[in-house]
Amino acid sequence: MMEWLHRARRRLANIARYGLGPEARARKQADQAKRRNAGFFESDRWQHDKAVSRRRYSSYGEYVEHQSGKLEEVLPRLRETEDDDFAEFRRRFGSCPQLRAVRTVLCLGARLGTEVKALHALGYFAVGIDLNPGEGNRCVLPGDFHDVVFPDGSVDAVYCNALDHAFDLDKVMAEVRRLLRPGGLFVLDLLQGYDEERGFVPGEYEAIMWRDHEEFIKRVGDLGGFVLETVRPLGYTRRDHWTQAVFRKPASATAEARALAAAEA
């Protein structure tokens, strides 16, 4: 009931501000883009490097508090799109050939767990973690992808579409590498970089953002000491264009050490 009331109030507020019809939708989207651009490119809240931009946090505690507060704000929208998101996740996973040999999947930053439910529907043993999975979430456990409770080499695959919410990308990738069994998969879905055509400009909760998605994919592989197997476009989900990269952890400790050494060279 409260979620329905929240959605109704938001829609009434949007109608009062922008009106109705296609022109109103265009005005709303232009207004949102203007606010995002100002909040990212013109704000001192972001530190911009050549390839990756990072939100400035005074401490890790501030980061955790900020990220944990996102669910309450986006929950009504997530409920609205849950069925469509489930179908999209099922399409993405079902069309990924490398996942066919996998049985166990850990989903990082899984929020409500729609991707976990899609994996269950396809027959996988899957669980998610999130800083704030909400009350009564049967598919997602409270957890931090910088410091995961599960043991070394305990999963066949790790999935993530939330690396733009990482505080320390190096730590997250070290955890992914630790959690994967030898020969395991890291499946990453990511948005276009902010400097690309129809690229994604961060909003209120993203913690890092890349300039170019291809450069970022290479960076992720280097940090993890992974072998990049495939990159494929996933198309648009609503207004955002997604790409999927599939990495494999080397099958032996010697090969993993060699890959990490090459990345650091």
PDB file of C-alpha atoms in Angstrom:
ATOM      1  CA  MET A   1       0.000   0.000   0.000  1.00  0.00           C
ATOM      2  CA  MET A   2       2.767   2.437   0.904  1.00  0.00           C
ATOM      3  CA  GLU A   3       4.648   1.672  -2.329  1.00  0.00           C
ATOM      4  CA  TRP A   4       1.481   2.304  -4.362  1.00  0.00           C
ATOM      5  CA  LEU A   5       0.922   5.594  -2.540  1.00  0.00           C
ATOM      6  CA  HIS A   6       4.517   6.642  -3.145  1.00  0.00           C
ATOM      7  CA  ARG A   7       4.194   5.910  -6.884  1.00  0.00           C
ATOM      8  CA  ALA A   8       0.912   7.818  -7.111  1.00  0.00           C
ATOM      9  CA  ARG A   9       2.363  10.880  -5.390  1.00  0.00           C
ATOM     10  CA  ARG A  10       5.432  10.808  -7.633  1.00  0.00           C
ATOM     11  CA  ARG A  11       3.295  10.609 -10.769  1.00  0.00           C
ATOM     12  CA  LEU A  12       1.063  13.466  -9.654  1.00  0.00           C
ATOM     13  CA  ALA A  13       4.135  15.575  -8.896  1.00  0.00           C
ATOM     14  CA  ASN A  14       5.553  14.827 -12.354  1.00  0.00           C
ATOM     15  CA  ILE A  15       2.246  15.715 -14.031  1.00  0.00           C
ATOM     16  CA  ALA A  16       2.106  18.994 -12.118  1.00  0.00           C
ATOM     17  CA  ARG A  17       5.657  19.841 -13.164  1.00  0.00           C
ATOM     18  CA  TYR A  18       5.849  18.567 -16.744  1.00  0.00           C
ATOM     19  CA  GLY A  19       2.292  17.952 -17.939  1.00  0.00           C
ATOM     20  CA  LEU A  20       1.112  14.917 -19.932  1.00  0.00           C
ATOM     21  CA  GLY A  21       2.040  13.270 -23.228  1.00  0.00           C
ATOM     22  CA  PRO A  22       5.216  12.803 -25.287  1.00  0.00           C
ATOM     23  CA  GLU A  23       6.297  16.450 -24.971  1.00  0.00           C
ATOM     24  CA  ALA A  24       6.024  16.247 -21.204  1.00  0.00           C
ATOM     25  CA  ARG A  25       8.122  13.069 -21.179  1.00  0.00           C
ATOM     26  CA  ALA A  26      10.765  14.797 -23.308  1.00  0.00           C
ATOM     27  CA  ARG A  27      10.801  17.795 -20.937  1.00  0.00           C
ATOM     28  CA  LYS A  28      11.234  15.507 -17.953  1.00  0.00           C
ATOM     29  CA  GLN A  29      14.096  13.573 -19.593  1.00  0.00           C
ATOM     30  CA  ALA A  30      15.859  16.798 -20.594  1.00  0.00           C
ATOM     31  CA  ASP A  31      15.512  18.136 -17.052  1.00  0.00           C
ATOM     32  CA  GLN A  32      16.896  14.911 -15.579  1.00  0.00           C
ATOM     33  CA  ALA A  33      19.845  14.945 -18.004  1.00  0.00           C
ATOM     34  CA  LYS A  34      20.634  18.564 -17.127  1.00  0.00           C
ATOM     35  CA  ARG A  35      20.643  17.801 -13.396  1.00  0.00           C
ATOM     36  CA  ARG A  36      22.802  14.693 -13.864  1.00  0.00           C
ATOM     37  CA  ASN A  37      25.348  16.553 -15.974  1.00  0.00           C
ATOM     38  CA  ALA A  38      25.614  19.329 -13.407  1.00  0.00           C
ATOM     39  CA  GLY A  39      25.873  16.840 -10.556  1.00  0.00           C
ATOM     40  CA  PHE A  40      28.682  14.939 -12.279  1.00  0.00           C
ATOM     41  CA  PHE A  41      30.743  17.161 -14.585  1.00  0.00           C
ATOM     42  CA  GLU A  42      30.366  20.404 -12.642  1.00  0.00           C
ATOM     43  CA  SER A  43      30.368  19.105  -9.078  1.00  0.00           C
ATOM     44  CA  ASP A  44      33.279  18.918  -6.644  1.00  0.00           C
ATOM     45  CA  ARG A  45      31.723  15.708  -5.301  1.00  0.00           C
ATOM     46  CA  TRP A  46      33.518  13.869  -8.122  1.00  0.00           C
ATOM     47  CA  GLN A  47      37.214  13.390  -8.787  1.00  0.00           C
ATOM     48  CA  HIS A  48      37.829  13.016 -12.518  1.00  0.00           C
ATOM     49  CA  ASP A  49      40.832  11.064 -13.735  1.00  0.00           C
ATOM     50  CA  LYS A  50      41.658  10.194 -17.323  1.00  0.00           C
ATOM     51  CA  ALA A  51      39.749   6.918 -17.491  1.00  0.00           C
ATOM     52  CA  VAL A  52      37.686   6.588 -14.281  1.00  0.00           C
ATOM     53  CA  SER A  53      35.869   9.140 -12.129  1.00  0.00           C
ATOM     54  CA  ARG A  54      35.248   8.564  -8.418  1.00  0.00           C
ATOM     55  CA  ARG A  55      32.749  10.057  -6.001  1.00  0.00           C
ATOM     56  CA  ARG A  56      34.459  11.742  -3.071  1.00  0.00           C
ATOM     57  CA  TYR A  57      33.637  10.181   0.294  1.00  0.00           C
ATOM     58  CA  SER A  58      35.126  11.381   3.559  1.00  0.00           C
ATOM     59  CA  SER A  59      35.350   7.789   4.820  1.00  0.00           C
ATOM     60  CA  TYR A  60      34.349   4.223   4.062  1.00  0.00           C
ATOM     61  CA  GLY A  61      31.620   4.580   6.679  1.00  0.00           C
ATOM     62  CA  GLU A  62      30.096   7.471   4.749  1.00  0.00           C
ATOM     63  CA  TYR A  63      30.175   5.352   1.594  1.00  0.00           C
ATOM     64  CA  VAL A  64      28.368   2.452   3.302  1.00  0.00           C
ATOM     65  CA  GLU A  65      25.730   4.752   4.785  1.00  0.00           C
ATOM     66  CA  HIS A  66      25.150   6.461   1.448  1.00  0.00           C
ATOM     67  CA  GLN A  67      24.885   3.261  -0.584  1.00  0.00           C
ATOM     68  CA  SER A  68      22.686   1.561   2.014  1.00  0.00           C
ATOM     69  CA  GLY A  69      20.146   4.364   1.684  1.00  0.00           C
ATOM     70  CA  LYS A  70      19.503   3.785  -2.005  1.00  0.00           C
ATOM     71  CA  LEU A  71      16.992   0.952  -1.697  1.00  0.00           C
ATOM     72  CA  GLU A  72      14.310   3.008   0.023  1.00  0.00           C
ATOM     73  CA  GLU A  73      14.423   5.586  -2.750  1.00  0.00           C
ATOM     74  CA  VAL A  74      14.395   3.203  -5.719  1.00  0.00           C
ATOM     75  CA  LEU A  75      12.177   0.428  -4.309  1.00  0.00           C
ATOM     76  CA  PRO A  76       8.921   1.647  -5.901  1.00  0.00           C
ATOM     77  CA  ARG A  77      10.575   1.813  -9.334  1.00  0.00           C
ATOM     78  CA  LEU A  78      12.161  -1.622  -8.875  1.00  0.00           C
ATOM     79  CA  ARG A  79       8.762  -3.087  -8.026  1.00  0.00           C
ATOM     80  CA  GLU A  80       7.255  -1.489 -11.124  1.00  0.00           C
ATOM     81  CA  THR A  81       9.863  -2.969 -13.461  1.00  0.00           C
ATOM     82  CA  GLU A  82      10.455  -6.285 -11.658  1.00  0.00           C
ATOM     83  CA  ASP A  83       8.705  -8.506 -14.213  1.00  0.00           C
ATOM     84  CA  ASP A  84      10.472  -6.863 -17.154  1.00  0.00           C
ATOM     85  CA  ASP A  85      13.815  -7.027 -15.340  1.00  0.00           C
ATOM     86  CA  PHE A  86      13.301 -10.722 -14.575  1.00  0.00           C
ATOM     87  CA  ALA A  87      12.655 -11.458 -18.254  1.00  0.00           C
ATOM     88  CA  GLU A  88      15.722  -9.437 -19.271  1.00  0.00           C
ATOM     89  CA  PHE A  89      18.017 -11.192 -16.780  1.00  0.00           C
ATOM     90  CA  ARG A  90      16.713 -14.562 -17.901  1.00  0.00           C
ATOM     91  CA  ARG A  91      17.453 -13.625 -21.519  1.00  0.00           C
ATOM     92  CA  ARG A  92      20.985 -12.465 -20.662  1.00  0.00           C
ATOM     93  CA  PHE A  93      21.859 -15.563 -18.649  1.00  0.00           C
ATOM     94  CA  GLY A  94      20.147 -18.013 -20.975  1.00  0.00           C
ATOM     95  CA  SER A  95      22.045 -16.675 -23.979  1.00  0.00           C
ATOM     96  CA  CYS A  96      25.476 -16.743 -22.294  1.00  0.00           C
ATOM     97  CA  PRO A  97      27.137 -19.972 -23.518  1.00  0.00           C
ATOM     98  CA  GLN A  98      29.875 -20.021 -20.853  1.00  0.00           C
ATOM     99  CA  LEU A  99      27.272 -20.215 -18.078  1.00  0.00           C
ATOM    100  CA  ARG A 100      25.944 -23.546 -19.371  1.00  0.00           C
ATOM    101  CA  ALA A 101      28.769 -25.425 -17.652  1.00  0.00           C
ATOM    102  CA  VAL A 102      28.223 -23.581 -14.341  1.00  0.00           C
ATOM    103  CA  ARG A 103      26.175 -24.675 -11.320  1.00  0.00           C
ATOM    104  CA  THR A 104      26.763 -22.100  -8.553  1.00  0.00           C
ATOM    105  CA  VAL A 105      26.556 -18.326  -9.010  1.00  0.00           C
ATOM    106  CA  LEU A 106      27.127 -15.485  -6.545  1.00  0.00           C
ATOM    107  CA  CYS A 107      25.493 -12.163  -7.495  1.00  0.00           C
ATOM    108  CA  LEU A 108      27.124  -8.995  -6.156  1.00  0.00           C
ATOM    109  CA  GLY A 109      25.097  -5.870  -5.413  1.00  0.00           C
ATOM    110  CA  ALA A 110      21.879  -7.766  -6.089  1.00  0.00           C
ATOM    111  CA  ARG A 111      19.360  -5.487  -4.312  1.00  0.00           C
ATOM    112  CA  LEU A 112      15.952  -7.248  -4.544  1.00  0.00           C
ATOM    113  CA  GLY A 113      17.513 -10.306  -6.172  1.00  0.00           C
ATOM    114  CA  THR A 114      15.708 -10.267  -9.506  1.00  0.00           C
ATOM    115  CA  GLU A 115      18.827 -11.642 -11.207  1.00  0.00           C
ATOM    116  CA  VAL A 116      19.025 -14.387  -8.564  1.00  0.00           C
ATOM    117  CA  LYS A 117      15.411 -15.372  -9.285  1.00  0.00           C
ATOM    118  CA  ALA A 118      16.196 -15.499 -13.007  1.00  0.00           C
ATOM    119  CA  LEU A 119      19.136 -17.822 -12.339  1.00  0.00           C
ATOM    120  CA  HIS A 120      16.911 -20.033 -10.162  1.00  0.00           C
ATOM    121  CA  ALA A 121      14.393 -20.250 -12.995  1.00  0.00           C
ATOM    122  CA  LEU A 122      17.199 -21.497 -15.255  1.00  0.00           C
ATOM    123  CA  GLY A 123      18.202 -24.178 -12.745  1.00  0.00           C
ATOM    124  CA  TYR A 124      21.254 -22.600 -11.069  1.00  0.00           C
ATOM    125  CA  PHE A 125      22.126 -22.588  -7.381  1.00  0.00           C
ATOM    126  CA  ALA A 126      22.435 -18.829  -6.849  1.00  0.00           C
ATOM    127  CA  VAL A 127      22.458 -16.303  -4.037  1.00  0.00           C
ATOM    128  CA  GLY A 128      23.034 -12.561  -3.894  1.00  0.00           C
ATOM    129  CA  ILE A 129      24.611 -10.125  -1.453  1.00  0.00           C
ATOM    130  CA  ASP A 130      23.905  -6.426  -0.999  1.00  0.00           C
ATOM    131  CA  LEU A 131      24.626  -3.762   1.616  1.00  0.00           C
ATOM    132  CA  ASN A 132      20.869  -3.361   2.026  1.00  0.00           C
ATOM    133  CA  PRO A 133      18.770  -6.216   0.616  1.00  0.00           C
ATOM    134  CA  GLY A 134      15.646  -5.008   2.401  1.00  0.00           C
ATOM    135  CA  GLU A 135      13.433  -6.874   4.840  1.00  0.00           C
ATOM    136  CA  GLY A 136      12.384 -10.446   4.153  1.00  0.00           C
ATOM    137  CA  ASN A 137      14.564 -10.888   1.080  1.00  0.00           C
ATOM    138  CA  ARG A 138      14.901 -14.652   0.541  1.00  0.00           C
ATOM    139  CA  CYS A 139      17.348 -14.368  -2.370  1.00  0.00           C
ATOM    140  CA  VAL A 140      19.853 -11.762  -1.145  1.00  0.00           C
ATOM    141  CA  LEU A 141      21.929 -11.740   2.042  1.00  0.00           C
ATOM    142  CA  PRO A 142      23.364  -8.660   3.760  1.00  0.00           C
ATOM    143  CA  GLY A 143      26.957  -8.364   2.575  1.00  0.00           C
ATOM    144  CA  ASP A 144      29.676  -6.119   1.200  1.00  0.00           C
ATOM    145  CA  PHE A 145      31.345  -7.025  -2.090  1.00  0.00           C
ATOM    146  CA  HIS A 146      34.595  -5.531  -0.775  1.00  0.00           C
ATOM    147  CA  ASP A 147      34.725  -8.200   1.955  1.00  0.00           C
ATOM    148  CA  VAL A 148      32.622 -11.291   1.241  1.00  0.00           C
ATOM    149  CA  VAL A 149      32.095 -13.879   3.965  1.00  0.00           C
ATOM    150  CA  PHE A 150      32.264 -16.946   1.684  1.00  0.00           C
ATOM    151  CA  PRO A 151      35.480 -19.052   1.473  1.00  0.00           C
ATOM    152  CA  ASP A 152      38.146 -19.136  -1.226  1.00  0.00           C
ATOM    153  CA  GLY A 153      37.249 -20.957  -4.437  1.00  0.00           C
ATOM    154  CA  SER A 154      33.673 -21.535  -3.331  1.00  0.00           C
ATOM    155  CA  VAL A 155      31.686 -20.590  -6.453  1.00  0.00           C
ATOM    156  CA  ASP A 156      31.716 -21.464 -10.148  1.00  0.00           C
ATOM    157  CA  ALA A 157      30.731 -17.971 -11.268  1.00  0.00           C
ATOM    158  CA  VAL A 158      30.331 -14.435  -9.973  1.00  0.00           C
ATOM    159  CA  TYR A 159      27.868 -12.044 -11.604  1.00  0.00           C
ATOM    160  CA  CYS A 160      27.746  -8.276 -11.176  1.00  0.00           C
ATOM    161  CA  ASN A 161      26.018  -5.336 -12.839  1.00  0.00           C
ATOM    162  CA  ALA A 162      26.882  -2.902 -10.037  1.00  0.00           C
ATOM    163  CA  LEU A 163      30.600  -2.138 -10.306  1.00  0.00           C
ATOM    164  CA  ASP A 164      29.632   1.518 -10.656  1.00  0.00           C
ATOM    165  CA  HIS A 165      28.813   1.329  -6.928  1.00  0.00           C
ATOM    166  CA  ALA A 166      32.272   0.156  -5.833  1.00  0.00           C
ATOM    167  CA  PHE A 167      34.267   2.201  -3.332  1.00  0.00           C
ATOM    168  CA  ASP A 168      37.546   0.392  -4.075  1.00  0.00           C
ATOM    169  CA  LEU A 169      37.589  -1.433  -7.411  1.00  0.00           C
ATOM    170  CA  ASP A 170      40.896  -3.166  -6.613  1.00  0.00           C
ATOM    171  CA  LYS A 171      39.401  -4.734  -3.458  1.00  0.00           C
ATOM    172  CA  VAL A 172      36.248  -5.866  -5.232  1.00  0.00           C
ATOM    173  CA  MET A 173      38.211  -7.556  -7.994  1.00  0.00           C
ATOM    174  CA  ALA A 174      40.519  -9.218  -5.455  1.00  0.00           C
ATOM    175  CA  GLU A 175      37.409 -10.645  -3.762  1.00  0.00           C
ATOM    176  CA  VAL A 176      36.005 -11.896  -7.072  1.00  0.00           C
ATOM    177  CA  ARG A 177      39.316 -13.614  -7.832  1.00  0.00           C
ATOM    178  CA  ARG A 178      39.431 -15.152  -4.341  1.00  0.00           C
ATOM    179  CA  LEU A 179      35.868 -16.452  -4.459  1.00  0.00           C
ATOM    180  CA  LEU A 180      36.110 -18.114  -7.868  1.00  0.00           C
ATOM    181  CA  ARG A 181      37.286 -21.670  -8.235  1.00  0.00           C
ATOM    182  CA  PRO A 182      40.141 -22.212 -10.741  1.00  0.00           C
ATOM    183  CA  GLY A 183      38.649 -21.857 -14.202  1.00  0.00           C
ATOM    184  CA  GLY A 184      35.605 -20.006 -12.790  1.00  0.00           C
ATOM    185  CA  LEU A 185      33.734 -17.206 -14.558  1.00  0.00           C
ATOM    186  CA  PHE A 186      33.227 -13.538 -13.821  1.00  0.00           C
ATOM    187  CA  VAL A 187      30.234 -12.227 -15.766  1.00  0.00           C
ATOM    188  CA  LEU A 188      30.051  -8.429 -15.836  1.00  0.00           C
ATOM    189  CA  ASP A 189      27.205  -6.363 -17.259  1.00  0.00           C
ATOM    190  CA  LEU A 190      28.085  -2.687 -17.624  1.00  0.00           C
ATOM    191  CA  LEU A 191      26.796   0.536 -19.106  1.00  0.00           C
ATOM    192  CA  GLN A 192      28.298   2.730 -21.798  1.00  0.00           C
ATOM    193  CA  GLY A 193      30.938   5.120 -20.471  1.00  0.00           C
ATOM    194  CA  TYR A 194      30.023   8.758 -19.913  1.00  0.00           C
ATOM    195  CA  ASP A 195      32.131   9.916 -22.894  1.00  0.00           C
ATOM    196  CA  GLU A 196      30.510   7.503 -25.367  1.00  0.00           C
ATOM    197  CA  GLU A 197      27.502   7.967 -27.607  1.00  0.00           C
ATOM    198  CA  ARG A 198      24.379   7.789 -25.422  1.00  0.00           C
ATOM    199  CA  GLY A 199      26.700   7.121 -22.514  1.00  0.00           C
ATOM    200  CA  PHE A 200      25.579   6.892 -18.911  1.00  0.00           C
ATOM    201  CA  VAL A 201      26.067   9.903 -16.648  1.00  0.00           C
ATOM    202  CA  PRO A 202      26.052   8.986 -12.930  1.00  0.00           C
ATOM    203  CA  GLY A 203      23.230  10.054 -10.679  1.00  0.00           C
ATOM    204  CA  GLU A 204      22.893  10.284  -6.930  1.00  0.00           C
ATOM    205  CA  TYR A 205      24.300   6.885  -5.909  1.00  0.00           C
ATOM    206  CA  GLU A 206      26.979   5.762  -8.376  1.00  0.00           C
ATOM    207  CA  ALA A 207      30.422   5.712  -6.747  1.00  0.00           C
ATOM    208  CA  ILE A 208      32.654   5.315  -9.815  1.00  0.00           C
ATOM    209  CA  MET A 209      32.142   5.768 -13.545  1.00  0.00           C
ATOM    210  CA  TRP A 210      34.282   4.979 -16.552  1.00  0.00           C
ATOM    211  CA  ARG A 211      34.911   7.135 -19.600  1.00  0.00           C
ATOM    212  CA  ASP A 212      34.893   4.237 -22.073  1.00  0.00           C
ATOM    213  CA  HIS A 213      33.449   0.781 -21.427  1.00  0.00           C
ATOM    214  CA  GLU A 214      36.087  -1.040 -23.509  1.00  0.00           C
ATOM    215  CA  GLU A 215      38.922   0.536 -21.524  1.00  0.00           C
ATOM    216  CA  PHE A 216      37.121  -0.347 -18.295  1.00  0.00           C
ATOM    217  CA  ILE A 217      36.679  -3.980 -19.339  1.00  0.00           C
ATOM    218  CA  LYS A 218      40.426  -4.243 -19.905  1.00  0.00           C
ATOM    219  CA  ARG A 219      41.072  -2.669 -16.498  1.00  0.00           C
ATOM    220  CA  VAL A 220      38.778  -5.134 -14.752  1.00  0.00           C
ATOM    221  CA  GLY A 221      40.491  -8.078 -16.441  1.00  0.00           C
ATOM    222  CA  ASP A 222      43.924  -6.793 -15.457  1.00  0.00           C
ATOM    223  CA  LEU A 223      42.935  -6.206 -11.831  1.00  0.00           C
ATOM    224  CA  GLY A 224      41.455  -9.679 -11.543  1.00  0.00           C
ATOM    225  CA  GLY A 225      44.209 -11.459 -13.439  1.00  0.00           C
ATOM    226  CA  PHE A 226      41.467 -12.847 -15.691  1.00  0.00           C
ATOM    227  CA  VAL A 227      41.344 -13.942 -19.301  1.00  0.00           C
ATOM    228  CA  LEU A 228      38.699 -12.060 -21.291  1.00  0.00           C
ATOM    229  CA  GLU A 229      36.658 -14.602 -23.247  1.00  0.00           C
ATOM    230  CA  THR A 230      33.804 -12.650 -24.843  1.00  0.00           C
ATOM    231  CA  VAL A 231      32.293  -9.191 -25.069  1.00  0.00           C
ATOM    232  CA  ARG A 232      28.821  -8.783 -26.524  1.00  0.00           C
ATOM    233  CA  PRO A 233      26.235  -5.998 -26.719  1.00  0.00           C
ATOM    234  CA  LEU A 234      23.080  -6.683 -24.750  1.00  0.00           C
ATOM    235  CA  GLY A 235      21.071  -3.852 -26.294  1.00  0.00           C
ATOM    236  CA  TYR A 236      18.913  -1.323 -24.495  1.00  0.00           C
ATOM    237  CA  THR A 237      17.044  -1.810 -21.261  1.00  0.00           C
ATOM    238  CA  ARG A 238      14.780   1.206 -21.193  1.00  0.00           C
ATOM    239  CA  ARG A 239      17.107   4.147 -22.030  1.00  0.00           C
ATOM    240  CA  ASP A 240      20.417   2.512 -21.082  1.00  0.00           C
ATOM    241  CA  HIS A 241      22.680   0.472 -23.345  1.00  0.00           C
ATOM    242  CA  TRP A 242      24.371  -2.554 -21.729  1.00  0.00           C
ATOM    243  CA  THR A 243      27.375  -4.682 -22.647  1.00  0.00           C
ATOM    244  CA  GLN A 244      28.327  -8.070 -21.194  1.00  0.00           C
ATOM    245  CA  ALA A 245      31.925  -9.151 -20.657  1.00  0.00           C
ATOM    246  CA  VAL A 246      32.775 -12.717 -19.611  1.00  0.00           C
ATOM    247  CA  PHE A 247      36.132 -13.341 -17.936  1.00  0.00           C
ATOM    248  CA  ARG A 248      37.693 -16.625 -16.844  1.00  0.00           C
ATOM    249  CA  LYS A 249      39.989 -17.140 -13.896  1.00  0.00           C
ATOM    250  CA  PRO A 250      43.085 -19.133 -14.966  1.00  0.00           C
ATOM    251  CA  ALA A 251      42.752 -22.827 -14.177  1.00  0.00           C
ATOM    252  CA  SER A 252      46.033 -23.100 -12.249  1.00  0.00           C
ATOM    253  CA  ALA A 253      47.788 -21.031  -9.590  1.00  0.00           C
ATOM    254  CA  THR A 254      50.815 -20.715 -11.876  1.00  0.00           C
ATOM    255  CA  ALA A 255      48.709 -19.331 -14.728  1.00  0.00           C
ATOM    256  CA  GLU A 256      46.920 -16.964 -12.345  1.00  0.00           C
ATOM    257  CA  ALA A 257      50.212 -15.637 -10.971  1.00  0.00           C
ATOM    258  CA  ARG A 258      51.497 -15.165 -14.517  1.00  0.00           C
ATOM    259  CA  ALA A 259      48.358 -13.237 -15.505  1.00  0.00           C
ATOM    260  CA  LEU A 260      48.582 -10.961 -12.448  1.00  0.00           C
ATOM    261  CA  ALA A 261      52.264 -10.313 -13.062  1.00  0.00           C
ATOM    262  CA  ALA A 262      51.533  -9.386 -16.678  1.00  0.00           C
ATOM    263  CA  ALA A 263      48.810  -6.988 -15.569  1.00  0.00           C
ATOM    264  CA  GLU A 264      51.134  -5.276 -13.105  1.00  0.00           C
ATOM    265  CA  ALA A 265      54.005  -4.976 -15.590  1.00  0.00           C
TER     266      ALA A 265
END
